[in-house]
PDB file of C-alpha atoms in Angstrom:
ATOM      1  CA  MET A 337       0.369  19.108   3.464  1.00 49.00           C
ATOM      2  CA  ARG A 338       0.927  15.727   5.058  1.00 64.00           C
ATOM      3  CA  GLU A 339       3.674  13.353   3.951  1.00 73.00           C
ATOM      4  CA  ARG A 340       2.967  11.547   0.703  1.00 80.00           C
ATOM      5  CA  ILE A 341       2.670   7.785   1.072  1.00 80.00           C
ATOM      6  CA  SER A 342       3.757   5.454  -1.739  1.00 85.00           C
ATOM      7  CA  LEU A 343       2.938   1.757  -1.774  1.00 85.00           C
ATOM      8  CA  LEU A 344       5.720   1.104  -4.260  1.00 87.00           C
ATOM      9  CA  GLU A 345       8.280   2.925  -2.080  1.00 90.00           C
ATOM     10  CA  GLU A 346       7.138   0.903   0.928  1.00 90.00           C
ATOM     11  CA  ILE A 347       7.622  -2.323  -1.017  1.00 91.00           C
ATOM     12  CA  LYS A 348      11.144  -1.208  -1.983  1.00 91.00           C
ATOM     13  CA  ARG A 349      12.085  -0.964   1.699  1.00 91.00           C
ATOM     14  CA  GLY A 350      12.387  -4.752   1.565  1.00 91.00           C
ATOM     15  CA  GLY A 351      12.044  -7.337   4.290  1.00 93.00           C
ATOM     16  CA  TYR A 352       8.451  -8.201   3.421  1.00 96.00           C
ATOM     17  CA  GLU A 353       7.527 -11.767   2.489  1.00 97.00           C
ATOM     18  CA  ALA A 354       3.731 -11.652   2.163  1.00 97.00           C
ATOM     19  CA  SER A 355       1.177  -9.097   0.998  1.00 97.00           C
ATOM     20  CA  LEU A 356      -2.573  -8.842   1.364  1.00 97.00           C
ATOM     21  CA  ILE A 357      -4.582  -6.118  -0.347  1.00 97.00           C
ATOM     22  CA  THR A 358      -8.331  -5.520  -0.142  1.00 96.00           C
ATOM     23  CA  THR A 359     -10.183  -3.329  -2.632  1.00 96.00           C
ATOM     24  CA  PHE A 360     -13.646  -2.591  -3.993  1.00 96.00           C
ATOM     25  CA  ASN A 361     -12.545  -2.588  -7.627  1.00 94.00           C
ATOM     26  CA  ALA A 362      -9.229  -3.088  -9.384  1.00 95.00           C
ATOM     27  CA  TYR A 363      -7.551  -2.568 -12.726  1.00 95.00           C
ATOM     28  CA  LEU A 364      -5.885  -5.971 -12.853  1.00 97.00           C
ATOM     29  CA  PRO A 365      -3.192  -5.060 -15.439  1.00 96.00           C
ATOM     30  CA  PHE A 366      -2.007  -2.322 -13.055  1.00 95.00           C
ATOM     31  CA  TYR A 367      -1.852  -4.759 -10.142  1.00 97.00           C
ATOM     32  CA  GLU A 368      -0.119  -7.502 -12.140  1.00 97.00           C
ATOM     33  CA  ASP A 369       2.300  -5.390 -14.206  1.00 97.00           C
ATOM     34  CA  VAL A 370       3.249  -2.795 -11.584  1.00 95.00           C
ATOM     35  CA  VAL A 371       2.388  -3.739  -7.995  1.00 96.00           C
ATOM     36  CA  LEU A 372       2.797  -7.515  -8.180  1.00 97.00           C
ATOM     37  CA  ARG A 373       5.996  -7.199 -10.218  1.00 97.00           C
ATOM     38  CA  LYS A 374       7.488  -4.961  -7.505  1.00 96.00           C
ATOM     39  CA  LEU A 375       6.357  -7.352  -4.772  1.00 97.00           C
ATOM     40  CA  ILE A 376       7.889 -10.407  -6.444  1.00 97.00           C
ATOM     41  CA  GLY A 377      11.034  -8.459  -7.319  1.00 96.00           C
ATOM     42  CA  GLN A 378      11.515  -7.669  -3.626  1.00 96.00           C
ATOM     43  CA  GLY A 379      11.089 -11.292  -2.574  1.00 96.00           C
ATOM     44  CA  VAL A 380       7.428 -11.251  -1.515  1.00 97.00           C
ATOM     45  CA  LYS A 381       6.352 -14.866  -1.936  1.00 96.00           C
ATOM     46  CA  HIS A 382       2.671 -14.905  -0.895  1.00 97.00           C
ATOM     47  CA  ASN A 383       0.362 -12.329  -2.472  1.00 97.00           C
ATOM     48  CA  VAL A 384      -3.389 -12.010  -2.017  1.00 96.00           C
ATOM     49  CA  LEU A 385      -5.831  -9.580  -3.665  1.00 97.00           C
ATOM     50  CA  MET A 386      -9.330  -9.542  -2.131  1.00 95.00           C
ATOM     51  CA  MET A 387     -11.991  -7.765  -4.199  1.00 95.00           C
ATOM     52  CA  ASP A 388     -15.740  -7.197  -4.239  1.00 95.00           C
ATOM     53  CA  ALA A 389     -17.229 -10.162  -6.118  1.00 93.00           C
ATOM     54  CA  SER A 390     -19.393  -8.174  -8.546  1.00 94.00           C
ATOM     55  CA  GLN A 391     -16.525  -5.816  -9.375  1.00 95.00           C
ATOM     56  CA  CYS A 392     -14.189  -8.790  -9.727  1.00 95.00           C
ATOM     57  CA  SER A 393     -16.522 -10.377 -12.265  1.00 94.00           C
ATOM     58  CA  GLN A 394     -16.554  -7.181 -14.333  1.00 95.00           C
ATOM     59  CA  SER A 395     -12.773  -6.793 -14.109  1.00 94.00           C
ATOM     60  CA  VAL A 396     -12.156 -10.382 -15.197  1.00 94.00           C
ATOM     61  CA  GLN A 397     -14.543  -9.932 -18.121  1.00 94.00           C
ATOM     62  CA  HIS A 398     -12.864  -6.761 -19.402  1.00 94.00           C
ATOM     63  CA  ASN A 399      -9.255  -7.410 -18.376  1.00 93.00           C
ATOM     64  CA  PRO A 400      -8.734 -11.140 -17.755  1.00 94.00           C
ATOM     65  CA  PRO A 401      -5.951 -11.794 -15.219  1.00 96.00           C
ATOM     66  CA  ARG A 402      -2.863 -13.491 -16.603  1.00 96.00           C
ATOM     67  CA  LEU A 403      -1.072 -14.372 -13.358  1.00 97.00           C
ATOM     68  CA  ALA A 404      -3.856 -15.169 -10.873  1.00 95.00           C
ATOM     69  CA  GLY A 405      -3.617 -18.669  -9.474  1.00 92.00           C
ATOM     70  CA  ARG A 406       0.114 -18.868 -10.205  1.00 94.00           C
ATOM     71  CA  TYR A 407       1.735 -15.779  -8.713  1.00 96.00           C
ATOM     72  CA  TYR A 408      -1.096 -14.488  -6.531  1.00 96.00           C
ATOM     73  CA  SER A 409      -4.536 -15.389  -5.217  1.00 94.00           C
ATOM     74  CA  LEU A 410      -7.470 -13.340  -6.550  1.00 94.00           C
ATOM     75  CA  LEU A 411     -10.281 -13.748  -4.044  1.00 92.00           C
ATOM     76  CA  PRO A 412     -13.823 -12.490  -4.851  1.00 92.00           C
ATOM     77  CA  MET A 413     -15.563 -11.324  -1.660  1.00 91.00           C
ATOM     78  CA  ARG A 414     -19.342 -11.591  -1.399  1.00 86.00           C
ATOM     79  CA  SER A 415     -21.345  -9.720   1.197  1.00 82.00           C
ATOM     80  CA  ARG A 416     -24.880  -8.451   1.719  1.00 80.00           C
ATOM     81  CA  GLY A 417     -23.735  -5.010   0.648  1.00 81.00           C
ATOM     82  CA  ALA A 418     -20.507  -4.094  -1.098  1.00 88.00           C
ATOM     83  CA  PHE A 419     -17.077  -5.309  -0.042  1.00 92.00           C
ATOM     84  CA  HIS A 420     -15.509  -1.881   0.229  1.00 92.00           C
ATOM     85  CA  PRO A 421     -12.426  -1.782   2.522  1.00 93.00           C
ATOM     86  CA  LYS A 422      -9.065  -0.605   1.215  1.00 95.00           C
ATOM     87  CA  VAL A 423      -6.379  -2.250   3.337  1.00 96.00           C
ATOM     88  CA  ILE A 424      -2.785  -3.094   2.445  1.00 96.00           C
ATOM     89  CA  LEU A 425      -0.887  -5.489   4.706  1.00 97.00           C
ATOM     90  CA  LEU A 426       2.821  -6.125   4.166  1.00 97.00           C
ATOM     91  CA  VAL A 427       4.510  -8.539   6.565  1.00 97.00           C
ATOM     92  CA  GLY A 428       7.780 -10.364   7.043  1.00 96.00           C
ATOM     93  CA  LYS A 429       9.616 -12.162   9.808  1.00 94.00           C
ATOM     94  CA  ASN A 430      10.806  -8.934  11.442  1.00 91.00           C
ATOM     95  CA  ARG A 431       8.845  -6.291   9.559  1.00 93.00           C
ATOM     96  CA  GLY A 432       5.279  -5.190   9.046  1.00 96.00           C
ATOM     97  CA  ALA A 433       3.199  -2.323   7.717  1.00 96.00           C
ATOM     98  CA  VAL A 434      -0.483  -1.599   7.255  1.00 96.00           C
ATOM     99  CA  MET A 435      -2.095   1.093   5.115  1.00 94.00           C
ATOM    100  CA  VAL A 436      -5.779   1.921   5.464  1.00 94.00           C
ATOM    101  CA  GLY A 437      -7.280   4.510   3.183  1.00 91.00           C
ATOM    102  CA  SER A 438      -9.604   5.443   0.339  1.00 93.00           C
ATOM    103  CA  HIS A 439      -7.586   4.026  -2.570  1.00 92.00           C
ATOM    104  CA  ASN A 440      -8.814   1.291  -4.891  1.00 92.00           C
ATOM    105  CA  MET A 441      -6.277  -0.885  -6.707  1.00 94.00           C
ATOM    106  CA  THR A 442      -6.481   1.252  -9.855  1.00 91.00           C
ATOM    107  CA  LEU A 443      -4.312   3.708 -11.754  1.00 85.00           C
ATOM    108  CA  SER A 444      -6.536   6.530 -10.512  1.00 87.00           C
ATOM    109  CA  GLY A 445      -6.459   5.345  -6.908  1.00 87.00           C
ATOM    110  CA  PHE A 446      -2.679   5.155  -6.815  1.00 85.00           C
ATOM    111  CA  GLY A 447      -1.672   7.844  -9.278  1.00 80.00           C
ATOM    112  CA  TYR A 448      -4.189  10.545 -10.093  1.00 81.00           C
ATOM    113  CA  ASN A 449      -6.895  10.894  -7.466  1.00 82.00           C
ATOM    114  CA  ARG A 450      -6.528  12.718  -4.185  1.00 86.00           C
ATOM    115  CA  GLU A 451      -6.704   9.850  -1.697  1.00 86.00           C
ATOM    116  CA  MET A 452      -6.245   9.703   2.057  1.00 89.00           C
ATOM    117  CA  THR A 453      -4.173   6.885   3.532  1.00 89.00           C
ATOM    118  CA  ASN A 454      -2.866   6.066   6.995  1.00 91.00           C
ATOM    119  CA  LEU A 455       0.391   4.141   7.327  1.00 93.00           C
ATOM    120  CA  VAL A 456       1.520   2.265  10.435  1.00 94.00           C
ATOM    121  CA  ARG A 457       4.945   0.659  10.173  1.00 94.00           C
ATOM    122  CA  ILE A 458       6.894  -1.395  12.715  1.00 93.00           C
ATOM    123  CA  GLN A 459       9.936   0.722  13.582  1.00 87.00           C
ATOM    124  CA  ASP A 460      11.952  -1.855  15.550  1.00 87.00           C
ATOM    125  CA  LYS A 461      11.575  -5.141  17.429  1.00 82.00           C
ATOM    126  CA  ASP A 462      10.251  -3.337  20.504  1.00 84.00           C
ATOM    127  CA  ASP A 463       7.557  -1.404  18.620  1.00 88.00           C
ATOM    128  CA  HIS A 464       4.728  -3.414  20.169  1.00 89.00           C
ATOM    129  CA  GLU A 465       2.112  -0.728  19.613  1.00 90.00           C
ATOM    130  CA  SER A 466       2.524  -0.825  15.820  1.00 92.00           C
ATOM    131  CA  LYS A 467       2.537  -4.629  15.939  1.00 93.00           C
ATOM    132  CA  ALA A 468      -0.766  -4.519  17.825  1.00 92.00           C
ATOM    133  CA  VAL A 469      -2.329  -2.242  15.181  1.00 93.00           C
ATOM    134  CA  ILE A 470      -1.238  -4.572  12.371  1.00 95.00           C
ATOM    135  CA  GLN A 471      -2.464  -7.618  14.306  1.00 94.00           C
ATOM    136  CA  ALA A 472      -5.871  -5.963  14.793  1.00 92.00           C
ATOM    137  CA  ALA A 473      -6.148  -5.175  11.076  1.00 94.00           C
ATOM    138  CA  TRP A 474      -5.145  -8.726  10.104  1.00 94.00           C
ATOM    139  CA  ARG A 475      -7.766 -10.212  12.451  1.00 91.00           C
ATOM    140  CA  GLN A 476     -10.462  -8.033  10.900  1.00 91.00           C
ATOM    141  CA  VAL A 477      -9.504  -9.256   7.423  1.00 92.00           C
ATOM    142  CA  MET A 478      -9.516 -12.835   8.742  1.00 90.00           C
ATOM    143  CA  ARG A 479     -13.087 -12.339   9.922  1.00 87.00           C
ATOM    144  CA  TRP A 480     -14.138 -11.000   6.513  1.00 87.00           C
ATOM    145  CA  ALA A 481     -12.616 -14.055   4.853  1.00 86.00           C
ATOM    146  CA  THR A 482     -14.158 -16.467   7.352  1.00 83.00           C
ATOM    147  CA  HIS A 483     -17.662 -14.979   7.070  1.00 75.00           C
ATOM    148  CA  SER A 484     -17.660 -14.208   3.349  1.00 64.00           C
ATOM    149  CA  GLU A 485     -20.754 -15.468   1.550  1.00 60.00           C
ATOM    150  CA  ALA A 486     -18.520 -17.197  -0.966  1.00 51.00           C
ATOM    151  CA  GLY A 487     -20.002 -20.659  -0.780  1.00 48.00           C
ATOM    152  CA  GLY A 488     -17.403 -23.352  -1.419  1.00 47.00           C
ATOM    153  CA  MET A 489     -14.588 -20.801  -1.572  1.00 55.00           C
ATOM    154  CA  SER A 490     -14.940 -19.673   2.048  1.00 65.00           C
ATOM    155  CA  SER A 491     -12.374 -22.144   3.427  1.00 77.00           C
ATOM    156  CA  HIS A 492      -9.896 -21.192   0.691  1.00 79.00           C
ATOM    157  CA  LEU A 493     -10.375 -17.487   1.478  1.00 81.00           C
ATOM    158  CA  ALA A 494      -9.591 -18.027   5.141  1.00 85.00           C
ATOM    159  CA  GLU A 495      -6.619 -20.262   4.330  1.00 90.00           C
ATOM    160  CA  MET A 496      -4.990 -17.663   2.060  1.00 90.00           C
ATOM    161  CA  VAL A 497      -5.415 -14.906   4.653  1.00 90.00           C
ATOM    162  CA  GLU A 498      -4.320 -17.041   7.606  1.00 92.00           C
ATOM    163  CA  LYS A 499      -1.192 -18.083   5.699  1.00 94.00           C
ATOM    164  CA  LEU A 500       0.305 -14.643   6.369  1.00 95.00           C
ATOM    165  CA  LYS A 501       1.246 -15.813   9.848  1.00 94.00           C
ATOM    166  CA  ASP A 502       3.551 -18.447   8.287  1.00 96.00           C
ATOM    167  CA  PHE A 503       5.710 -15.543   7.072  1.00 96.00           C
ATOM    168  CA  ALA A 504       5.152 -13.350  10.147  1.00 95.00           C
ATOM    169  CA  PRO A 505       4.724 -15.500  13.297  1.00 94.00           C
ATOM    170  CA  TRP A 506       4.435 -12.306  15.385  1.00 94.00           C
ATOM    171  CA  LEU A 507       0.901 -11.865  14.018  1.00 94.00           C
ATOM    172  CA  ASN A 508      -0.128 -14.434  16.630  1.00 90.00           C
ATOM    173  CA  GLU A 509       2.023 -13.080  19.460  1.00 88.00           C
ATOM    174  CA  THR A 510       0.480 -11.949  22.713  1.00 85.00           C
ATOM    175  CA  LEU A 511       1.923  -8.500  23.280  1.00 82.00           C
ATOM    176  CA  ALA A 512       2.480  -7.249  26.814  1.00 73.00           C
ATOM    177  CA  SER A 513       2.228  -3.629  27.968  1.00 68.00           C
ATOM    178  CA  VAL A 514       0.338  -2.420  24.912  1.00 74.00           C
ATOM    179  CA  PRO A 515      -2.516   0.093  25.190  1.00 70.00           C
ATOM    180  CA  ASN A 516      -5.945  -1.072  24.101  1.00 75.00           C
ATOM    181  CA  VAL A 517      -5.745  -1.231  20.291  1.00 78.00           C
ATOM    182  CA  SER A 518      -8.685  -2.081  18.078  1.00 77.00           C
ATOM    183  CA  ALA A 519      -9.579  -1.910  14.415  1.00 81.00           C
ATOM    184  CA  ILE A 520     -13.104  -0.728  13.675  1.00 83.00           C
ATOM    185  CA  SER A 521     -14.802  -2.306  10.673  1.00 85.00           C
ATOM    186  CA  SER A 522     -18.147  -3.563   9.439  1.00 82.00           C
ATOM    187  CA  GLN A 523     -18.641  -7.201  10.366  1.00 78.00           C
ATOM    188  CA  HIS A 524     -21.602  -9.539  10.030  1.00 74.00           C
ATOM    189  CA  GLY A 525     -23.635  -9.541  13.230  1.00 78.00           C
ATOM    190  CA  GLU A 526     -21.560  -6.783  14.851  1.00 82.00           C
ATOM    191  CA  PRO A 527     -22.608  -3.252  15.929  1.00 88.00           C
ATOM    192  CA  SER A 528     -22.517  -0.473  13.351  1.00 88.00           C
ATOM    193  CA  LEU A 529     -19.349   1.545  12.740  1.00 87.00           C
ATOM    194  CA  TRP A 530     -20.917   4.465  14.595  1.00 90.00           C
ATOM    195  CA  ASP A 531     -21.718   2.368  17.670  1.00 90.00           C
ATOM    196  CA  GLN A 532     -18.217   0.888  17.664  1.00 88.00           C
ATOM    197  CA  PHE A 533     -16.738   4.375  17.412  1.00 87.00           C
ATOM    198  CA  ARG A 534     -18.888   5.723  20.242  1.00 87.00           C
ATOM    199  CA  SER A 535     -17.771   2.886  22.524  1.00 87.00           C
ATOM    200  CA  GLN A 536     -14.171   4.103  22.178  1.00 85.00           C
ATOM    201  CA  ILE A 537     -14.975   7.598  23.489  1.00 87.00           C
ATOM    202  CA  GLU A 538     -14.607   8.401  27.159  1.00 86.00           C
ATOM    203  CA  GLY A 539     -15.962  11.604  28.662  1.00 86.00           C
ATOM    204  CA  PRO A 540     -18.092  14.359  27.116  1.00 87.00           C
ATOM    205  CA  VAL A 541     -17.725  15.413  23.487  1.00 82.00           C
ATOM    206  CA  GLU A 542     -18.147  19.057  22.513  1.00 86.00           C
ATOM    207  CA  LYS A 543     -17.820  18.713  18.745  1.00 83.00           C
TER     208      LYS A 543
END
């Protein structure tokens, strides 16, 4: 069995100053009372939770947030389909990590279900490859925020996501001697996931 990955253990490593989490649905008391409390306790100053707009409306109706707007930004994401990515970005001046997986921001997603998650963490200042992966993921999230069908909120969405670079200037660095790194995701007006994946493959495929 592969190594177990824990968001809370990653937060406890310290050195992170901003967090950005995307999810389809969320149990807001779990985020506020467990995840956000850990983030703030470890000195994370800027926290963003991006969530499918229809699911956000239901969550707010059943479990109204108590801390949104004061201790974190709750951003409803509108799209032609569902806003479904599960990405966790943790960044600081000299540290960064990204998790991409199947987990929603719920008790089940983080405690009971069998979920698959990939973790890329910057190991040291010369770990340019991991930096490039995190940069690619952050740019994809920026594009979601910029092109969200959120009406008057679209500029605020982009501002909250872009603000991560204030805590991690290396997000905008041009990295030399790094292999071609890309993050594949659904974007408005872009090729399908399958076409993007096929473009990454060189040579014949047997299976």
